[in-house]
Amino acid sequence: GQSLEQPSEVTAVEGAIVQINCTYQTSGFYGLSWYQQHDGGAPTFLSYNGLDGLEETGRFSSFLSRSDSYGYLLLQELQMKDSASYFCAVSRQAGTALIFGKGTTLSVSS
Amino acid sequence: NAGVTQTPKFQVLKTGQSMTLQCAQDMNHEYMSWYRQDPGMGLRLIHYSVGAGITDQGEVPNGYNVSRSTTEDFPLRLLSAAPSQTSVYFCASRERTGELFFGEGSRLTVL
């Protein structure tokens, strides 16, 4: 089976930096992805890590350690519009199903 | 390109009724999948397909059927709806690897 653990809620203020952790247990591992979902909307892709290390995309970065079965999403210079749910997701092999964690609700206040 | 299109956007059913949620994508993606989303439960995989004629079960397949006769379409069938199937359903597609593209969701209520 597969399981992913991430915090259910995180709060922060505008301009701050926040890190959302994700630990996973899978029988095989191909890569870790991150998705954002605003209330009532469709999830949208943020980042992907197939190899160990940091991937940076603007204000967002994602990190993976395959040996620790651990990754995180780092959001910098937080804005109110970053208030949303964030999901980590893993796939065991290329081209197979993507399994999601339960999501982390980020609330950004002024 | 329209991306991933789901219909209907909203549906109310009575217990025991059947219905099909439609999903179509125009990106020639091999991989398509259905998820349900319930409060506090994240996105749970129902069924997925890695190509026309190939389907497989996900985490919560009971009560749902799928088929993949074309690359573009991946309908989800509820044969006998139950209140426990009240949820928001998302269809998604991607190439063999890479970004998963989601439809806007179908909100189903079973009374």
mmCIF file of C-alpha atoms in Angstrom:
data_model
loop_
_atom_site.group_PDB
_atom_site.id
_atom_site.type_symbol
_atom_site.label_atom_id
_atom_site.label_comp_id
_atom_site.label_asym_id
_atom_site.label_seq_id
_atom_site.Cartn_x
_atom_site.Cartn_y
_atom_site.Cartn_z
ATOM 1 C CA GLY A 1 0.000 0.000 0.000
ATOM 2 C CA GLN A 2 0.871 3.640 0.012
ATOM 3 C CA SER A 3 0.483 6.359 2.609
ATOM 4 C CA LEU A 4 1.386 10.026 2.703
ATOM 5 C CA GLU A 5 1.464 12.221 5.771
ATOM 6 C CA GLN A 6 1.290 15.992 5.749
ATOM 7 C CA PRO A 7 0.088 18.519 8.356
ATOM 8 C CA SER A 8 -3.602 19.330 8.167
ATOM 9 C CA GLU A 9 -3.246 23.076 8.753
ATOM 10 C CA VAL A 10 -0.579 25.764 8.637
ATOM 11 C CA THR A 11 -0.993 29.467 9.355
ATOM 12 C CA ALA A 12 1.352 32.313 8.456
ATOM 13 C CA VAL A 13 1.408 36.059 7.808
ATOM 14 C CA GLU A 14 2.010 37.913 4.593
ATOM 15 C CA GLY A 15 5.651 38.113 3.615
ATOM 16 C CA ALA A 16 6.649 35.115 5.717
ATOM 17 C CA ILE A 17 8.118 31.788 4.644
ATOM 18 C CA VAL A 18 6.305 28.527 5.285
ATOM 19 C CA GLN A 19 7.342 24.909 4.809
ATOM 20 C CA ILE A 20 4.850 22.079 4.281
ATOM 21 C CA ASN A 21 6.317 18.651 4.925
ATOM 22 C CA CYS A 22 5.315 15.358 3.365
ATOM 23 C CA THR A 23 6.476 11.909 4.375
ATOM 24 C CA TYR A 24 5.525 8.880 2.347
ATOM 25 C CA GLN A 25 5.543 5.108 2.468
ATOM 26 C CA THR A 26 5.222 3.291 -0.837
ATOM 27 C CA SER A 27 6.185 -0.081 -2.247
ATOM 28 C CA GLY A 28 7.882 1.693 -5.146
ATOM 29 C CA PHE A 29 8.706 5.330 -5.825
ATOM 30 C CA TYR A 30 9.009 7.303 -9.017
ATOM 31 C CA GLY A 31 8.481 10.911 -7.947
ATOM 32 C CA LEU A 32 6.839 13.425 -5.620
ATOM 33 C CA SER A 33 4.522 16.147 -6.890
ATOM 34 C CA TRP A 34 2.816 19.125 -5.298
ATOM 35 C CA TYR A 35 -0.588 20.576 -6.187
ATOM 36 C CA GLN A 36 -2.478 23.666 -5.074
ATOM 37 C CA GLN A 37 -6.235 23.922 -4.742
ATOM 38 C CA HIS A 38 -8.232 27.027 -3.982
ATOM 39 C CA ASP A 39 -11.685 26.652 -2.429
ATOM 40 C CA GLY A 40 -14.130 25.135 -4.874
ATOM 41 C CA GLY A 41 -11.590 24.902 -7.644
ATOM 42 C CA ALA A 42 -9.623 22.273 -9.489
ATOM 43 C CA PRO A 43 -6.163 21.285 -8.221
ATOM 44 C CA THR A 44 -3.287 22.760 -10.216
ATOM 45 C CA PHE A 45 0.275 21.515 -10.549
ATOM 46 C CA LEU A 46 3.034 23.327 -8.672
ATOM 47 C CA SER A 47 6.178 21.246 -8.686
ATOM 48 C CA TYR A 48 7.754 17.835 -9.245
ATOM 49 C CA ASN A 49 10.813 16.101 -7.788
ATOM 50 C CA GLY A 50 12.100 12.891 -9.322
ATOM 51 C CA LEU A 51 15.597 13.134 -7.914
ATOM 52 C CA ASP A 52 16.976 14.245 -4.561
ATOM 53 C CA GLY A 53 17.411 17.956 -4.122
ATOM 54 C CA LEU A 54 15.698 21.261 -4.519
ATOM 55 C CA GLU A 55 13.562 22.444 -7.415
ATOM 56 C CA GLU A 56 12.798 26.159 -7.560
ATOM 57 C CA THR A 57 9.926 27.829 -9.406
ATOM 58 C CA GLY A 58 9.596 31.489 -8.532
ATOM 59 C CA ARG A 59 8.433 31.897 -4.930
ATOM 60 C CA PHE A 60 7.866 28.164 -4.578
ATOM 61 C CA SER A 61 10.503 25.484 -4.060
ATOM 62 C CA SER A 62 10.198 21.767 -3.483
ATOM 63 C CA PHE A 63 12.686 19.374 -1.943
ATOM 64 C CA LEU A 64 13.029 15.609 -1.997
ATOM 65 C CA SER A 65 15.101 13.127 -0.023
ATOM 66 C CA ARG A 66 14.470 9.641 -1.374
ATOM 67 C CA SER A 67 16.528 7.995 1.365
ATOM 68 C CA ASP A 68 14.335 9.627 4.043
ATOM 69 C CA SER A 69 11.059 9.201 2.108
ATOM 70 C CA TYR A 70 10.513 12.880 2.749
ATOM 71 C CA GLY A 71 9.835 16.025 0.849
ATOM 72 C CA TYR A 72 8.656 19.549 1.457
ATOM 73 C CA LEU A 73 7.146 22.517 -0.304
ATOM 74 C CA LEU A 74 8.612 25.902 0.594
ATOM 75 C CA LEU A 75 6.579 29.020 -0.052
ATOM 76 C CA GLN A 76 8.388 32.347 0.229
ATOM 77 C CA GLU A 77 7.142 35.943 0.357
ATOM 78 C CA LEU A 78 3.673 34.713 1.207
ATOM 79 C CA GLN A 79 0.722 36.550 -0.261
ATOM 80 C CA MET A 80 -2.953 36.415 0.668
ATOM 81 C CA LYS A 81 -3.660 34.614 -2.591
ATOM 82 C CA ASP A 82 -1.480 31.708 -1.389
ATOM 83 C CA SER A 83 -4.252 30.763 1.053
ATOM 84 C CA ALA A 84 -5.273 27.394 -0.326
ATOM 85 C CA SER A 85 -4.899 23.662 0.191
ATOM 86 C CA TYR A 86 -1.636 22.018 -0.804
ATOM 87 C CA PHE A 87 -1.335 18.338 -1.641
ATOM 88 C CA CYS A 88 1.683 16.125 -2.019
ATOM 89 C CA ALA A 89 1.310 13.152 -4.346
ATOM 90 C CA VAL A 90 3.455 10.151 -5.252
ATOM 91 C CA SER A 91 3.617 7.735 -8.130
ATOM 92 C CA ARG A 92 5.232 4.303 -7.832
ATOM 93 C CA GLN A 93 6.199 4.001 -11.490
ATOM 94 C CA ALA A 94 6.225 6.170 -14.567
ATOM 95 C CA GLY A 95 2.784 6.266 -16.141
ATOM 96 C CA THR A 96 0.930 4.809 -13.186
ATOM 97 C CA ALA A 97 -1.518 6.206 -10.709
ATOM 98 C CA LEU A 98 -0.846 9.325 -8.676
ATOM 99 C CA ILE A 99 -1.809 8.950 -5.005
ATOM 100 C CA PHE A 100 -2.478 12.097 -3.005
ATOM 101 C CA GLY A 101 -2.061 13.016 0.630
ATOM 102 C CA LYS A 102 -4.959 14.466 2.585
ATOM 103 C CA GLY A 103 -3.769 18.015 2.040
ATOM 104 C CA THR A 104 -2.565 20.945 4.103
ATOM 105 C CA THR A 105 -4.741 24.033 4.454
ATOM 106 C CA LEU A 106 -2.611 27.172 4.444
ATOM 107 C CA SER A 107 -4.124 30.345 5.835
ATOM 108 C CA VAL A 108 -2.241 33.580 5.184
ATOM 109 C CA SER A 109 -3.230 36.629 7.215
ATOM 110 C CA SER A 110 -2.263 40.280 6.907
ATOM 111 C CA ASN B 1 -7.732 23.523 -26.424
ATOM 112 C CA ALA B 2 -10.444 22.908 -23.855
ATOM 113 C CA GLY B 3 -8.248 20.672 -21.658
ATOM 114 C CA VAL B 4 -10.246 18.303 -19.445
ATOM 115 C CA THR B 5 -14.015 18.727 -19.647
ATOM 116 C CA GLN B 6 -16.398 17.179 -17.118
ATOM 117 C CA THR B 7 -20.166 17.006 -17.311
ATOM 118 C CA PRO B 8 -22.422 17.543 -15.517
ATOM 119 C CA LYS B 9 -21.055 20.140 -13.074
ATOM 120 C CA PHE B 10 -23.867 19.491 -10.584
ATOM 121 C CA GLN B 11 -26.175 16.503 -10.134
ATOM 122 C CA VAL B 12 -28.691 15.361 -7.536
ATOM 123 C CA LEU B 13 -29.652 11.704 -7.461
ATOM 124 C CA LYS B 14 -31.924 9.543 -5.384
ATOM 125 C CA THR B 15 -30.561 6.424 -3.713
ATOM 126 C CA GLY B 16 -30.502 3.544 -6.162
ATOM 127 C CA GLN B 17 -30.454 5.654 -9.318
ATOM 128 C CA SER B 18 -27.695 5.238 -11.861
ATOM 129 C CA MET B 19 -25.771 7.851 -13.746
ATOM 130 C CA THR B 20 -22.607 8.493 -15.720
ATOM 131 C CA LEU B 21 -20.146 11.298 -15.159
ATOM 132 C CA GLN B 22 -18.543 12.222 -18.449
ATOM 133 C CA CYS B 23 -14.901 13.183 -18.899
ATOM 134 C CA ALA B 24 -13.196 14.173 -22.127
ATOM 135 C CA GLN B 25 -9.710 15.513 -22.837
ATOM 136 C CA ASP B 26 -8.332 16.961 -26.055
ATOM 137 C CA MET B 27 -4.622 16.757 -25.243
ATOM 138 C CA ASN B 28 -4.080 13.202 -26.528
ATOM 139 C CA HIS B 29 -3.050 12.086 -23.044
ATOM 140 C CA GLU B 30 -2.482 8.394 -22.418
ATOM 141 C CA TYR B 31 -3.289 8.518 -18.725
ATOM 142 C CA MET B 32 -6.707 9.422 -17.309
ATOM 143 C CA SER B 33 -8.077 9.050 -13.803
ATOM 144 C CA TRP B 34 -11.026 9.741 -11.545
ATOM 145 C CA TYR B 35 -10.765 11.056 -7.987
ATOM 146 C CA ARG B 36 -13.327 11.831 -5.355
ATOM 147 C CA GLN B 37 -12.812 14.574 -2.814
ATOM 148 C CA ASP B 38 -14.495 14.648 0.572
ATOM 149 C CA PRO B 39 -13.812 17.078 3.435
ATOM 150 C CA GLY B 40 -10.632 16.133 5.276
ATOM 151 C CA MET B 41 -9.969 13.145 3.020
ATOM 152 C CA GLY B 42 -7.965 14.701 0.245
ATOM 153 C CA LEU B 43 -8.200 13.311 -3.269
ATOM 154 C CA ARG B 44 -8.829 9.574 -3.365
ATOM 155 C CA LEU B 45 -8.235 7.651 -6.556
ATOM 156 C CA ILE B 46 -11.253 5.693 -7.824
ATOM 157 C CA HIS B 47 -10.114 4.243 -11.173
ATOM 158 C CA TYR B 48 -7.469 5.059 -13.717
ATOM 159 C CA SER B 49 -6.488 4.176 -17.266
ATOM 160 C CA VAL B 50 -3.078 4.127 -18.944
ATOM 161 C CA GLY B 51 -4.508 3.923 -22.454
ATOM 162 C CA ALA B 52 -7.525 2.989 -24.539
ATOM 163 C CA GLY B 53 -8.856 -0.410 -23.518
ATOM 164 C CA ILE B 54 -6.881 -0.487 -20.253
ATOM 165 C CA THR B 55 -8.351 0.368 -16.865
ATOM 166 C CA ASP B 56 -7.382 -0.407 -13.287
ATOM 167 C CA GLN B 57 -8.739 0.109 -9.805
ATOM 168 C CA GLY B 58 -7.542 2.805 -7.486
ATOM 169 C CA GLU B 59 -7.958 3.244 -3.734
ATOM 170 C CA VAL B 60 -11.777 3.393 -3.556
ATOM 171 C CA PRO B 61 -13.238 1.572 -6.610
ATOM 172 C CA ASN B 62 -16.324 -0.036 -5.041
ATOM 173 C CA GLY B 63 -19.609 1.199 -6.481
ATOM 174 C CA TYR B 64 -18.008 2.647 -9.609
ATOM 175 C CA ASN B 65 -17.329 1.328 -13.109
ATOM 176 C CA VAL B 66 -15.199 2.785 -15.878
ATOM 177 C CA SER B 67 -14.333 2.057 -19.474
ATOM 178 C CA ARG B 68 -11.862 3.571 -21.934
ATOM 179 C CA SER B 69 -12.948 2.930 -25.508
ATOM 180 C CA THR B 70 -11.161 5.995 -26.910
ATOM 181 C CA THR B 71 -8.123 8.023 -25.916
ATOM 182 C CA GLU B 72 -10.303 11.094 -25.370
ATOM 183 C CA ASP B 73 -13.100 9.771 -23.131
ATOM 184 C CA PHE B 74 -13.152 8.184 -19.691
ATOM 185 C CA PRO B 75 -16.693 7.998 -18.248
ATOM 186 C CA LEU B 76 -17.388 7.058 -14.630
ATOM 187 C CA ARG B 77 -20.547 5.067 -13.962
ATOM 188 C CA LEU B 78 -22.465 4.796 -10.714
ATOM 189 C CA LEU B 79 -24.733 1.765 -11.091
ATOM 190 C CA SER B 80 -26.768 2.205 -7.905
ATOM 191 C CA ALA B 81 -26.055 5.467 -6.139
ATOM 192 C CA ALA B 82 -25.712 5.569 -2.358
ATOM 193 C CA PRO B 83 -25.562 8.568 0.006
ATOM 194 C CA SER B 84 -21.920 7.661 0.728
ATOM 195 C CA GLN B 85 -21.149 8.596 -2.872
ATOM 196 C CA THR B 86 -22.079 12.214 -2.263
ATOM 197 C CA SER B 87 -18.843 13.947 -3.154
ATOM 198 C CA VAL B 88 -16.978 16.148 -5.586
ATOM 199 C CA TYR B 89 -15.550 14.130 -8.449
ATOM 200 C CA PHE B 90 -12.512 15.185 -10.447
ATOM 201 C CA CYS B 91 -11.307 13.741 -13.700
ATOM 202 C CA ALA B 92 -7.643 14.250 -14.583
ATOM 203 C CA SER B 93 -5.282 13.399 -17.415
ATOM 204 C CA ARG B 94 -1.616 13.610 -18.261
ATOM 205 C CA GLU B 95 0.980 12.254 -20.625
ATOM 206 C CA ARG B 96 2.819 9.158 -19.422
ATOM 207 C CA THR B 97 4.628 11.291 -16.849
ATOM 208 C CA GLY B 98 4.419 14.903 -15.822
ATOM 209 C CA GLU B 99 1.756 17.346 -14.784
ATOM 210 C CA LEU B 100 -1.739 16.099 -14.044
ATOM 211 C CA PHE B 101 -4.443 18.299 -15.565
ATOM 212 C CA PHE B 102 -7.774 18.370 -13.738
ATOM 213 C CA GLY B 103 -11.292 19.101 -14.876
ATOM 214 C CA GLU B 104 -13.427 21.596 -12.970
ATOM 215 C CA GLY B 105 -15.195 18.915 -10.972
ATOM 216 C CA SER B 106 -18.660 17.390 -10.770
ATOM 217 C CA ARG B 107 -20.592 17.935 -7.564
ATOM 218 C CA LEU B 108 -22.851 14.973 -6.825
ATOM 219 C CA THR B 109 -25.452 14.741 -4.093
ATOM 220 C CA VAL B 110 -27.218 11.442 -3.402
ATOM 221 C CA LEU B 111 -30.372 11.729 -1.304
#
